[in-house]
Coordinates of C-alpha atoms and ligand atoms in Angstrom, one line a residue:
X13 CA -21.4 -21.6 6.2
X14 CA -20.9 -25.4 4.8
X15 CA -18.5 -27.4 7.0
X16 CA -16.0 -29.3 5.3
X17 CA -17.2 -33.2 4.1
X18 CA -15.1 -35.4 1.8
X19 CA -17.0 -37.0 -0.6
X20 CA -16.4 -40.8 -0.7
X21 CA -15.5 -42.6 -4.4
X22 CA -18.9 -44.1 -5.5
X23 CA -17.6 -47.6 -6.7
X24 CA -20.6 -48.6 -7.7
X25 CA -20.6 -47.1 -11.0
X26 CA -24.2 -48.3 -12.2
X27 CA -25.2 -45.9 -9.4
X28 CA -23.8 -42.6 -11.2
X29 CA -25.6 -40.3 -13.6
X30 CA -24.5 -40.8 -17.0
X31 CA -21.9 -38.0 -18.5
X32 CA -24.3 -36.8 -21.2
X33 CA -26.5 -35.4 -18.2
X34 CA -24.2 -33.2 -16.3
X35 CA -26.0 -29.3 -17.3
X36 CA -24.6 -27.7 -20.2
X37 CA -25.7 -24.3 -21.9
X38 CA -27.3 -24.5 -25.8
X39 CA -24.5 -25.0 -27.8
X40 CA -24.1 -24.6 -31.4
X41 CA -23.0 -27.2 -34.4
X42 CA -19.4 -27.3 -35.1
X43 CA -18.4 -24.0 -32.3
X44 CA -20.2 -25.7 -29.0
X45 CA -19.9 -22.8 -26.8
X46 CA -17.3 -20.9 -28.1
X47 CA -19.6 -18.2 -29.3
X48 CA -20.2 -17.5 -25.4
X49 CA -16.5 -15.9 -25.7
X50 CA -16.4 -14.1 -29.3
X51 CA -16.0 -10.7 -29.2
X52 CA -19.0 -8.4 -27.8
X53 CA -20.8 -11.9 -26.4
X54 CA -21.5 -12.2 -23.1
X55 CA -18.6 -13.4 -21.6
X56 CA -14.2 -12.5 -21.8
X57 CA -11.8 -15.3 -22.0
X58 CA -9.2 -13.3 -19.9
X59 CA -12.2 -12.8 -17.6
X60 CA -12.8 -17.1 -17.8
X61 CA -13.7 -17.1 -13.9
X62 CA -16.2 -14.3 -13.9
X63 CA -18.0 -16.2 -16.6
X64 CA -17.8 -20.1 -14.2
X65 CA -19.1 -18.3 -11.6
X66 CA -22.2 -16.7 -13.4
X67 CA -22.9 -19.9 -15.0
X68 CA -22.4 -22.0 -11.8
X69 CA -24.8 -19.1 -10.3
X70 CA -27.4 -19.6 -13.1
X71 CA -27.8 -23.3 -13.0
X72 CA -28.2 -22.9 -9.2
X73 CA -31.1 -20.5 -9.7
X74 CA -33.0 -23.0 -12.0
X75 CA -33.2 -25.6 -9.4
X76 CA -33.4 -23.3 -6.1
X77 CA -37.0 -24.4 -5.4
X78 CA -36.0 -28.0 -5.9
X79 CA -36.1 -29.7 -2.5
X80 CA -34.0 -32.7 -3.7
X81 CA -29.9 -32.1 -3.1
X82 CA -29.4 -34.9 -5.8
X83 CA -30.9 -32.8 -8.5
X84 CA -29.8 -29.6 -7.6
X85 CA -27.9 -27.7 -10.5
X86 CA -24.9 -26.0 -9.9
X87 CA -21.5 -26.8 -8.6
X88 CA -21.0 -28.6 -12.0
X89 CA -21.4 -28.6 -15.6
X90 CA -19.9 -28.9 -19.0
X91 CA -18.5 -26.9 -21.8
X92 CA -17.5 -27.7 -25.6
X93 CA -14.8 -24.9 -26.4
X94 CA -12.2 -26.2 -28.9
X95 CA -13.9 -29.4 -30.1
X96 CA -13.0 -30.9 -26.4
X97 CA -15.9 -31.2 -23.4
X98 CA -14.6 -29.5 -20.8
X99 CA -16.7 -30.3 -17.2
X100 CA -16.2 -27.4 -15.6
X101 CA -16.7 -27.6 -11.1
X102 CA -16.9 -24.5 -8.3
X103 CA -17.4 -26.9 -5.3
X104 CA -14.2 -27.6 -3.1
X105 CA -15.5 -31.1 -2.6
X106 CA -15.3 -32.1 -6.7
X107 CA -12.0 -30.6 -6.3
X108 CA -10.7 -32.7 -3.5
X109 CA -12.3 -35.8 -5.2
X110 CA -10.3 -34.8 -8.6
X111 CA -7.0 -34.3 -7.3
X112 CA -7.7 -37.4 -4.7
X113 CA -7.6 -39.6 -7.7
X114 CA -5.1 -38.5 -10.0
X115 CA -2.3 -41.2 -9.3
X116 CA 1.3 -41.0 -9.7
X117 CA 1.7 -39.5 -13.4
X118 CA -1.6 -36.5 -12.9
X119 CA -2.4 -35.5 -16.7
X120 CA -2.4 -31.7 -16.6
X121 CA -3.5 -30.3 -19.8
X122 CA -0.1 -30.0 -22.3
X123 CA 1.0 -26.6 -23.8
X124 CA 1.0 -27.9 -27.0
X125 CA 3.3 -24.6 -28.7
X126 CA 6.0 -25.4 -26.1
X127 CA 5.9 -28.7 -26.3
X128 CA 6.7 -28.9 -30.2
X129 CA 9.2 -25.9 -29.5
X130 CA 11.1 -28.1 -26.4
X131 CA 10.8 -31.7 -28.6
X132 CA 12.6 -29.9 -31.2
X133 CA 15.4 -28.0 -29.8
X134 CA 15.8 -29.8 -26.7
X135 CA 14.2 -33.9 -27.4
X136 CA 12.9 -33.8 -24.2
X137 CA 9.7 -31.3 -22.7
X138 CA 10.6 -30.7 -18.9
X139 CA 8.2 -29.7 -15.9
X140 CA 5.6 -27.6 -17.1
X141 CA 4.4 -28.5 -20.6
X142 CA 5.5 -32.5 -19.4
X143 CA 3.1 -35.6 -18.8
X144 CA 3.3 -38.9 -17.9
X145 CA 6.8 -40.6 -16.9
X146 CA 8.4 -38.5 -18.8
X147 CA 7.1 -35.2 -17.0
X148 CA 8.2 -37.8 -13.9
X149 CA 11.7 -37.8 -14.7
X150 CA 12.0 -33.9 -15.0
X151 CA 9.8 -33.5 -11.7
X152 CA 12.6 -35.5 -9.5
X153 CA 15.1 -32.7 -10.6
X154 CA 12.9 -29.8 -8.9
X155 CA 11.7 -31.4 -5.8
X156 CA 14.5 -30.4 -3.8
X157 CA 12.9 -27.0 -3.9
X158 CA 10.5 -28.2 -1.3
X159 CA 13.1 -29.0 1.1
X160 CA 12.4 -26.6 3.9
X161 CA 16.5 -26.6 5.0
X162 CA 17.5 -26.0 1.4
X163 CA 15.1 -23.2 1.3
X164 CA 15.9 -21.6 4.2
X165 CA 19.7 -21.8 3.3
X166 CA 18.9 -18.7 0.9
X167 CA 17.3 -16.3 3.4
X168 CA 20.2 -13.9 3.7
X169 CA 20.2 -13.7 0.4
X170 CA 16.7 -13.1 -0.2
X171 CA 17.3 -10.6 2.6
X172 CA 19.5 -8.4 1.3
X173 CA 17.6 -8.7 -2.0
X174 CA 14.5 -7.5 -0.1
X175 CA 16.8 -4.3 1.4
X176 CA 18.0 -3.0 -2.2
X177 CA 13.9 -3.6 -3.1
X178 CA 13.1 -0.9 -0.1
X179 CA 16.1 1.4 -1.3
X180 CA 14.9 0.6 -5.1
X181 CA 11.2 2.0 -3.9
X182 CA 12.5 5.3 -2.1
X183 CA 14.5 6.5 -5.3
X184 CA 12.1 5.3 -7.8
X185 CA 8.6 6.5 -6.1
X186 CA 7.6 10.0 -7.4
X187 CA 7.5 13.2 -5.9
X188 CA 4.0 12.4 -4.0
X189 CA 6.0 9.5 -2.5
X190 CA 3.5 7.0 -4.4
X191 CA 5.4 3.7 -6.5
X192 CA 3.5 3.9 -9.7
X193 CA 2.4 0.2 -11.4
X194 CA 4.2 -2.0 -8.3
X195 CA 3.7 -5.3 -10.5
X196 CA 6.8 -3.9 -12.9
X197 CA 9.2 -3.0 -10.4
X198 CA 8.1 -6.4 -8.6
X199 CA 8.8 -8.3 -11.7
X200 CA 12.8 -6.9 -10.4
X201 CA 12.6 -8.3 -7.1
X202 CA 11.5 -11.5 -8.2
X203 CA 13.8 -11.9 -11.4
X204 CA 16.3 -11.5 -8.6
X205 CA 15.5 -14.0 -5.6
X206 CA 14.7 -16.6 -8.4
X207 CA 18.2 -16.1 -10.3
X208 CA 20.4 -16.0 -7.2
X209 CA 18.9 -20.3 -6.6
X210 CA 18.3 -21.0 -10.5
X211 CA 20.9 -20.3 -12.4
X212 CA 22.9 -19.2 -9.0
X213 CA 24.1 -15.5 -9.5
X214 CA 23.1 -11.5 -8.7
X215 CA 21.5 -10.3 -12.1
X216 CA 21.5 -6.7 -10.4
X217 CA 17.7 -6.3 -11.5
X218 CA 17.6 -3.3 -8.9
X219 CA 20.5 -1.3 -9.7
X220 CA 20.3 2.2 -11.2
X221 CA 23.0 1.1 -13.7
X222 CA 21.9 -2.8 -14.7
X223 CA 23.2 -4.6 -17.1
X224 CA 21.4 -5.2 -20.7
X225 CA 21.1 -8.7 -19.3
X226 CA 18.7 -7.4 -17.0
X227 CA 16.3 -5.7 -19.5
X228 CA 16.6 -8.4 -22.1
X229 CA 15.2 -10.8 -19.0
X230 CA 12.4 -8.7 -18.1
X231 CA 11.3 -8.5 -21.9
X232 CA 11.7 -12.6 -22.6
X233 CA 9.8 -13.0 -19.4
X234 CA 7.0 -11.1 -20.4
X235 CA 7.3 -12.2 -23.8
X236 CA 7.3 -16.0 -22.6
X237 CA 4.2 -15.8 -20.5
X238 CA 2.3 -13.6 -23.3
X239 CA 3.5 -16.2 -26.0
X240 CA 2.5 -19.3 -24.2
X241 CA -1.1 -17.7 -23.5
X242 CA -1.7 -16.8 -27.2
X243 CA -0.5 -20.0 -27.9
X244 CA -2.6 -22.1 -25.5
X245 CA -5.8 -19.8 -26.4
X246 CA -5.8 -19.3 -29.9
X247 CA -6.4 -21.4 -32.7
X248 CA -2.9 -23.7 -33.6
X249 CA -1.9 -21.9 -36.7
X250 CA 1.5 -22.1 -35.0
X251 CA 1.6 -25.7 -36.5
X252 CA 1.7 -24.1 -40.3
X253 CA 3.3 -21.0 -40.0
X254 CA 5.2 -19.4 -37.0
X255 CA 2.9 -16.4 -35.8
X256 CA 2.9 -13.6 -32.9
X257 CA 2.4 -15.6 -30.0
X258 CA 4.6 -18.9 -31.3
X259 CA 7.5 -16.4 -32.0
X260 CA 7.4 -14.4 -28.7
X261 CA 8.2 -18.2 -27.0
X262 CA 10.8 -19.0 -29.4
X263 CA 12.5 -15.8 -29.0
X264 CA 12.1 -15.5 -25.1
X265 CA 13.0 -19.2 -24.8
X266 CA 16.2 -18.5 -27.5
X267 CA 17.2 -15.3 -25.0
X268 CA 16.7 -17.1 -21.9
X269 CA 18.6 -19.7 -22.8
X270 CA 22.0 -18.0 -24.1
X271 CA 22.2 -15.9 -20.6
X272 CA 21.1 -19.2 -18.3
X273 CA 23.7 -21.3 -20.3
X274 CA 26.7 -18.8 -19.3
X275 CA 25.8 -18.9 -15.7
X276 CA 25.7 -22.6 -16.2
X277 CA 28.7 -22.7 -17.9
X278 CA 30.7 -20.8 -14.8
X279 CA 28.6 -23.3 -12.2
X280 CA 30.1 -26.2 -14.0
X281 CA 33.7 -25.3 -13.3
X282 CA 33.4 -24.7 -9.5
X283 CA 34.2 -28.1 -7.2
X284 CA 31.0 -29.5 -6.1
X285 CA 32.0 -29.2 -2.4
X286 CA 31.5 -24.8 -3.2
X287 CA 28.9 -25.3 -5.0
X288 CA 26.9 -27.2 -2.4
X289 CA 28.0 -24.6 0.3
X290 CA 27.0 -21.6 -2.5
X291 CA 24.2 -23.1 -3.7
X292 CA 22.8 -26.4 -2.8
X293 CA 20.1 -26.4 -5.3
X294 CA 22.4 -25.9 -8.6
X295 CA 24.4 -28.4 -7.1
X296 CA 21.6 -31.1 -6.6
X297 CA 21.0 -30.4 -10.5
X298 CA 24.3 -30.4 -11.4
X299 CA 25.7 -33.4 -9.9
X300 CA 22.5 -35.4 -11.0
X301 CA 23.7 -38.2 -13.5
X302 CA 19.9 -38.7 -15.0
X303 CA 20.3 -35.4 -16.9
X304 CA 22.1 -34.3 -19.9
X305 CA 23.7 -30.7 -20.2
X306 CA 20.5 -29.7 -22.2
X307 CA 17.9 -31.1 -19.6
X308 CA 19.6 -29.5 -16.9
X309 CA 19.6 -26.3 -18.6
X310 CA 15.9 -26.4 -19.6
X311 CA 15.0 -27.7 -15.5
X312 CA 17.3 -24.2 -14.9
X313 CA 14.8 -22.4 -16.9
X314 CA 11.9 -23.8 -15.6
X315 CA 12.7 -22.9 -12.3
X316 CA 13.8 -19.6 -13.5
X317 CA 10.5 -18.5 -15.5
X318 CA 8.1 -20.1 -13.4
X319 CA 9.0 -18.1 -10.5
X320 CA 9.0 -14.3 -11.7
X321 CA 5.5 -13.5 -12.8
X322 CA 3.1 -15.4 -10.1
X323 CA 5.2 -14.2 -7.2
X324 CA 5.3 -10.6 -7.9
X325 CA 1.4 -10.7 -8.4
X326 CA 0.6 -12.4 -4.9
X327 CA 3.4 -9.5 -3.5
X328 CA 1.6 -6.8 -5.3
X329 CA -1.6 -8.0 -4.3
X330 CA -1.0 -8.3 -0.6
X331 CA 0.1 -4.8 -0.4
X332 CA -3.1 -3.6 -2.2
X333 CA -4.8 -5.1 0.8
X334 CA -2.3 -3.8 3.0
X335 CA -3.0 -0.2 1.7
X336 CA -6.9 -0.7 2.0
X337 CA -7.0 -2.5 5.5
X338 CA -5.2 -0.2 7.8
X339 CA -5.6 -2.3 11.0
X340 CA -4.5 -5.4 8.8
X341 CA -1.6 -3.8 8.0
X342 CA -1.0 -2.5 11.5
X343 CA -1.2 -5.8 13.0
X344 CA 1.5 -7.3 10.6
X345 CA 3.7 -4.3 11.2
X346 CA 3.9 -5.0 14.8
X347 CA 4.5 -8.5 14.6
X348 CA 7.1 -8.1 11.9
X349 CA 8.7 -5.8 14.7
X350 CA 8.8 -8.3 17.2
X351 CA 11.2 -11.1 17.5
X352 CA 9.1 -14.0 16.6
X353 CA 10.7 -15.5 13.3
X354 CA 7.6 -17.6 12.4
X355 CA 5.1 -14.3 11.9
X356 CA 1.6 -16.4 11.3
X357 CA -0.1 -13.0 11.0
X358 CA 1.8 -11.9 7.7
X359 CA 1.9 -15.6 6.5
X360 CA -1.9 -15.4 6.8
X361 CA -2.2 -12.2 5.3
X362 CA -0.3 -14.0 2.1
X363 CA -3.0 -16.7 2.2
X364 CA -5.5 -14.3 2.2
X365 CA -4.0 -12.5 -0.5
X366 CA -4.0 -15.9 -2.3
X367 CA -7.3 -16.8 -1.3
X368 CA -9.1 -13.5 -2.9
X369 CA -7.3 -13.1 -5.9
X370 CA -5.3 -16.4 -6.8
X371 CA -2.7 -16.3 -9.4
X372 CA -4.9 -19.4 -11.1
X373 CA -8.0 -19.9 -12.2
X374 CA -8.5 -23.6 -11.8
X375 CA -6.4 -26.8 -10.8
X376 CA -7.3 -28.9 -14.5
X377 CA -6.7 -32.7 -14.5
X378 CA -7.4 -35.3 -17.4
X379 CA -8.7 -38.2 -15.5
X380 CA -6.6 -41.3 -15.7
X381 CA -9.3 -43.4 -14.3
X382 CA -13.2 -43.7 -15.0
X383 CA -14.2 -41.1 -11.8
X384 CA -16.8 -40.3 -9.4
X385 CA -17.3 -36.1 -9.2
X386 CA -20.7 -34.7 -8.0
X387 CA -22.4 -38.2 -8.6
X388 CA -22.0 -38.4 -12.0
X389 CA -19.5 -40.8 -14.1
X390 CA -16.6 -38.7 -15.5
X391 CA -15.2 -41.4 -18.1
X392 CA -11.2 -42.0 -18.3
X393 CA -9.3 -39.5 -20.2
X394 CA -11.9 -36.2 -19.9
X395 CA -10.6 -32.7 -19.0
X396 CA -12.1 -31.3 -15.2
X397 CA -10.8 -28.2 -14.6
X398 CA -12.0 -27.2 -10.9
X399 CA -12.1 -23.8 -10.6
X400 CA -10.5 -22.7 -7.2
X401 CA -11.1 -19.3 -8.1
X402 CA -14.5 -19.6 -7.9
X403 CA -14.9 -21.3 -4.8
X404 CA -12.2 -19.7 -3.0
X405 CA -14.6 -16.7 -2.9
X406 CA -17.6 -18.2 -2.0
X407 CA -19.5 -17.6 0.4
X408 CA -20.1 -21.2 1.6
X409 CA -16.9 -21.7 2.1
X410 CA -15.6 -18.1 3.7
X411 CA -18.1 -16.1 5.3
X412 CA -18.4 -12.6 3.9
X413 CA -15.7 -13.7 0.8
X414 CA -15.0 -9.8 0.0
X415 CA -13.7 -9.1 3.1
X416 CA -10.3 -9.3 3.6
X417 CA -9.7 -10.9 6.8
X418 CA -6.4 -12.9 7.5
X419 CA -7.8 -14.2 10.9
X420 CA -9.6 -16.8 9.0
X421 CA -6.4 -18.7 8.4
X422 CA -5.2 -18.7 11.9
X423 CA -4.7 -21.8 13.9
X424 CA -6.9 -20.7 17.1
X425 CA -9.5 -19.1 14.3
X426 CA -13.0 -20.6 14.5
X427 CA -13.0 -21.2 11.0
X428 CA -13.4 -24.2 9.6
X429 CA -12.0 -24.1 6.4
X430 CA -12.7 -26.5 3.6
X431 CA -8.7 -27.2 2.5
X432 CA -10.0 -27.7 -0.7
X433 CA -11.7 -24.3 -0.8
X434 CA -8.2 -22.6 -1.7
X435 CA -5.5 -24.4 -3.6
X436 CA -3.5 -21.5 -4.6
X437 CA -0.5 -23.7 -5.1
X438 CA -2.0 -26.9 -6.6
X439 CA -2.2 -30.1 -4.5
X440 CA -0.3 -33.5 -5.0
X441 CA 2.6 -34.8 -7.0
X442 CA 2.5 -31.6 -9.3
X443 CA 2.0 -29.5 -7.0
X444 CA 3.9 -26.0 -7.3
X445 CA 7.5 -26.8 -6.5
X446 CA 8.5 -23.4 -6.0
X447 CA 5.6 -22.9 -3.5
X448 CA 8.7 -22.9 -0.2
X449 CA 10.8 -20.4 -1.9
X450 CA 7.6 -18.3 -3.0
X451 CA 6.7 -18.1 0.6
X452 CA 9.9 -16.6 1.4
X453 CA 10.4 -14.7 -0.9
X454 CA 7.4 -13.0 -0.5
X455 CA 7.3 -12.9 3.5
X456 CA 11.4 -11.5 3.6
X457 CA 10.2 -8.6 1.2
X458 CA 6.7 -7.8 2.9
X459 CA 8.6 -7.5 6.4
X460 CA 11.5 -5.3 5.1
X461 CA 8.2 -3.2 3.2
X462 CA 6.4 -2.9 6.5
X463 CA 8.9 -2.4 9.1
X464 CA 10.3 0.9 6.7
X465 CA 7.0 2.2 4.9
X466 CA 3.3 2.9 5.9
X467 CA 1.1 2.1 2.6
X468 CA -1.5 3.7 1.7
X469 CA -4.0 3.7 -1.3
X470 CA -4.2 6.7 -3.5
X471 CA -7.0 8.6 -3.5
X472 CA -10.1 7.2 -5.0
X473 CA -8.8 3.8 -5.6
X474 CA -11.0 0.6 -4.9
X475 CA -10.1 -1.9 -2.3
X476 CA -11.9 -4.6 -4.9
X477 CA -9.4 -6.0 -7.5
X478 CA -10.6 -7.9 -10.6
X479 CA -8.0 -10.4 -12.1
X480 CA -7.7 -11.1 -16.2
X481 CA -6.0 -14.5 -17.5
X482 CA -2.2 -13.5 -19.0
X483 CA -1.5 -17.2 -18.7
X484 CA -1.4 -16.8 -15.0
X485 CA -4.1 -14.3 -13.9
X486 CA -2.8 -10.8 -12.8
X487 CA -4.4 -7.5 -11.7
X488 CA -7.1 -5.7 -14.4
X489 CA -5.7 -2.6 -13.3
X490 CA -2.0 -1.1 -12.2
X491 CA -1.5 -0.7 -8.1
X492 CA -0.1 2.4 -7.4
X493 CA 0.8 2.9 -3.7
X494 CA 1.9 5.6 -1.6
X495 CA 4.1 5.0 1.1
X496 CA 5.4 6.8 4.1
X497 CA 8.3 5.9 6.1
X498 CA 7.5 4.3 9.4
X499 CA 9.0 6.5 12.7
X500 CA 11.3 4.0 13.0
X501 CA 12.8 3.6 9.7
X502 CA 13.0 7.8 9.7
X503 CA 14.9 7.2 13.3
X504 CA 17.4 5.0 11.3
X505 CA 17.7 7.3 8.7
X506 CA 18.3 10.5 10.5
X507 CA 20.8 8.6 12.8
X508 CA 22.6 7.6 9.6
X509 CA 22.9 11.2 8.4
X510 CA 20.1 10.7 5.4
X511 CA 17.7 13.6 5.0
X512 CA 14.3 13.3 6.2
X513 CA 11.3 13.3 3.7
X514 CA 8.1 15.7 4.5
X515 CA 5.3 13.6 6.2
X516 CA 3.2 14.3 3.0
X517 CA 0.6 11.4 4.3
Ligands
HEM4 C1 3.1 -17.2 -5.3 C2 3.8 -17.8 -6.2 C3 3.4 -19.0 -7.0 C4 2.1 -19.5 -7.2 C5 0.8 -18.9 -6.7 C6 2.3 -20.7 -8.0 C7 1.2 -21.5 -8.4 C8 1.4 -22.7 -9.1 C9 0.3 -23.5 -9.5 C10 -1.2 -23.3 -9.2 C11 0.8 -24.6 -10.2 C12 0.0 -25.7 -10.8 C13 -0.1 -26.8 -9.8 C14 -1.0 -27.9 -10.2 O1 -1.3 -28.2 -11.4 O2 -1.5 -28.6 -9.3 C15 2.2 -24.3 -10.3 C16 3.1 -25.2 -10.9 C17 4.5 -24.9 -11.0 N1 5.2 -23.9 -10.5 FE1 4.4 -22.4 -9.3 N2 3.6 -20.9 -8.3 C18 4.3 -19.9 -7.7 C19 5.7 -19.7 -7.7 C20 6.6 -20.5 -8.3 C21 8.0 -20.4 -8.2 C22 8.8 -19.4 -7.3 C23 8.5 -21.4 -8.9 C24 10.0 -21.8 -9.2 C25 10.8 -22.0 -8.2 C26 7.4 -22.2 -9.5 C27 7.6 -23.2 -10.4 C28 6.5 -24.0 -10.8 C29 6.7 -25.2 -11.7 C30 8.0 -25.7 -12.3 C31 5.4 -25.8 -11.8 C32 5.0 -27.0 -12.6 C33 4.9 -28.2 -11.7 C34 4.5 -29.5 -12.3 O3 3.8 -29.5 -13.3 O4 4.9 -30.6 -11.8 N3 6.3 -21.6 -9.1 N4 2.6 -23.2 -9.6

């Protein structure tokens, strides 16, 4: 296992390789290596980290034999897909020196469909598809997400959230007591615990009888993820005429945007002093003289959207691993059932979670500055996308990546690991800002789930989950779980006058 080294910034640039001699593959006039991902080739766009790692893994083979670390092959290369180099990296050290050097305005790449949609309707571009000092000014207006007070000032209402989720599972789990396709009914929970901080109010996502509101959400949200990933993929025929994937964001944002406004509209006439006791995050946003009405409802959105989808993959993938890993899963149940508040055991199973099947593929950065990565000179202005995914399962970096093993991220754990070598939340200045109230959501929910329900897999599933690129990556394959109350969530239930359930497990 490689211990964790930070590179130094080589400043003495005559030193470095030249660009034009980091490894590519053959690449073909006009297409560069797009033909790698055409239909029936080798590799799958949606299955983009699959096809680094192989490459990575090839280039390493060519050079195994060669005793020289300089000109070993491997941990980075370069791709022309859309007319653009792309210098692709799986080594946590090129990530660390990437982000290390990415200043106070980092250049993610743009999503050029929402962009022109936002300048249009809105004359302004927010978070997300934002760079430079304009992405700045939008940025100041979610950073008090990362306050760990303001966060915490949700809990009880991420915990009673997290009880109607429980309930929600026991009436909608079929007759063999397994929750078919978790992801969907997440997509509730976390529709709710984003919408009572951004806009401020109960949608009701997990009552029998919810409101159209609720359904038009789930569809927009769905639809804005699917649009912006046709959009960011495909070619930009958007620009000519409005197709699939360009009207799916226009509609979702359109939807999104009449229900925010209304809550919005209501916040607006409570006094400040209630708001800031009801919700101190709509308040920070509302009392904030840099915005206009339109940019505060587009920061409400983006605080909104970008919470739903990512969350409720990490949840359903921890409780995959939950079902596979029966002492796992044993272990967090008896912390959760002790009194300690801070439960590093289920924190770390969420890292773990993170760790094997990140909701990312890579952390991509435009370099504002000529830059030193692996040696060679990256000039001003090129793409890097460092693919975390990739090196988060390596081997080099976590011994025996496949396994799922928690332990690894505890503070008296003997590992060593690389903090580079999993960036499930992005590092720096745009770093996620919803990363604190992720966390919580996704610990309140777990602990309620594991203090009521054992989790099992169904029979013949596989403990091994691939991921495929839906703009964030998600599960190639529906978890379906079975669950069995706990003794002493029956206890509670029978002392509360509830019928019992066979003990079908
Ligand atoms: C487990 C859940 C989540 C994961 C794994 C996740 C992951 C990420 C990642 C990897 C980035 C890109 C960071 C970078 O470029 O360095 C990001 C950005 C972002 N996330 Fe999250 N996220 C999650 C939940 C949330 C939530 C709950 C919210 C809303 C409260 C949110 C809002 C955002 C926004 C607005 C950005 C853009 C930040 C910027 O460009 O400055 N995310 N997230």
């Amino acid at each position: 296992m490689r211990l964790y080294s930070t590179i130094t910034a080589n400043n003495n640039i005559n030193k470095l390789k030249r660009f034009e001699d980091i490894p590519t593959l053959k690449q073909l006039p006009i297409i560069g290596h797009s033909y790698l991902f055409f239909p029936g080739a080798k590799y799958q766009l949606e299955r983009l980290t699959e096809a680094v790692e192989d490459i990575s893994a090839k280039l390493e083979r060519l050079t195994e034999a060669v005793e020289d670390i300089s000109a070993k092959l491997g941990p980075i290369f370069k791709l022309k897909l859309g007319g653009a180099n792309i210098i692709i990296t799986t080594d946590a050290d090129y990530t660390e020196a990437l982000v290390r050097h990415e200043g106070k305005y980092p250049i993610r790449p743009t999503f050029p469909a929402l962009l022109h949609y936002r300048r249009l309707n809105y004359g302004s571009v927010g978070v997300v598809p934002g760079n430079g000092e304009e992405w700045y000014k939008y940025r100041q207006g979610v950073l008090p997400l990362l306050k760990t007070n303001l966060v915490r000032s949700y809990i009880s209402k991420h915990e009673k959230i997290a009880d109607n989720f429980v309930r929600y599972i026991d009436e909608n789990r079929n007759e063999c007591l397994i929750l078919e396709d978790i992801f969907t009914h997440l997509l509730k929970y976390t529709i709710e615990a984003i919408s009572v901080v951004s806009p401020g109010h109960h949608f009701q996502c997990l009552s029998s009888r919810n409101a159209q509101d609720v359904d038009d959400i789930i569809a927009a949200s769905i639809d804005f993820m699917d649009g912006l990933y046709k959009t960011f993929t495909g070619l930009p025929i958007w620009k000519y005429y409005k197709n699939e994937g360009y009207r799916k964001l226009e509609t979702s944002h359109q939807t999104i945007h009449k229900i925010l406004e209304n809550h919005l509209k209501n916040l607006s006439t409570q006094t400040l002093e209630n708001l800031q006791n009801a919700n101190p995050y709509m308040n920070s946003l509302l009392k904030n003289p840099t915005y206009n009405w339109n940019d505060k409802l587009m920061l409400t959105m983006e605080v909104f959207l970008g919470g739903i989808d990512a969350t409720a993959t990490t949840i359903a993938v921890t409780l995959h691993h939950l079902a596979h890993n029966k002492k796992v899963q044993n272990l967090a149940r008896n912390e959760c059932t002790q009194d300690d508040t801070r439960l590093p055991y289920l924190k770390a199973c969420v890292k773990e979670s993170l760790r094997i099947c990140p909701t990312g593929g890579a952390s991509s950065r435009v370099t504002i500055t000529d830059t030193n990565i692996a040696g060679y000179l990256i000039p001003k202005h090129t793409l890097v996308a460092a693919f975390s995914s990739v090196t988060s399962n390596k081997p080099e970096y976590f011994d025996e990546p496949d396994v799922y093993r928690p332990e690894r991220w505890l503070r008296d754990s003997n590992c060593n690991v690389h903090p580079f070598a999993s960036v499930p939340f992005g590092f720096g200045p745009r770093m996620c800002p919803g990363r604190r109230i992720a966390e919580q959501e996704i610990v309140v929910l777990l602990k309620k789930i594991l203090t009521s329900y054992e989790l099992k897999p169904i029979d013949g599933d596989r403990q091994k989950l691939g991921m495929v690129y839906r703009m964030n990556r998600i599960p190639d394959r529906k978890i379906n779980i079975k669950r069995i109350k706990t003794n002493r969530w029956r206890q509670t239930e029978i002392r509360n006058g509830i019928q019992d359930e066979p003990n079908t497990g």
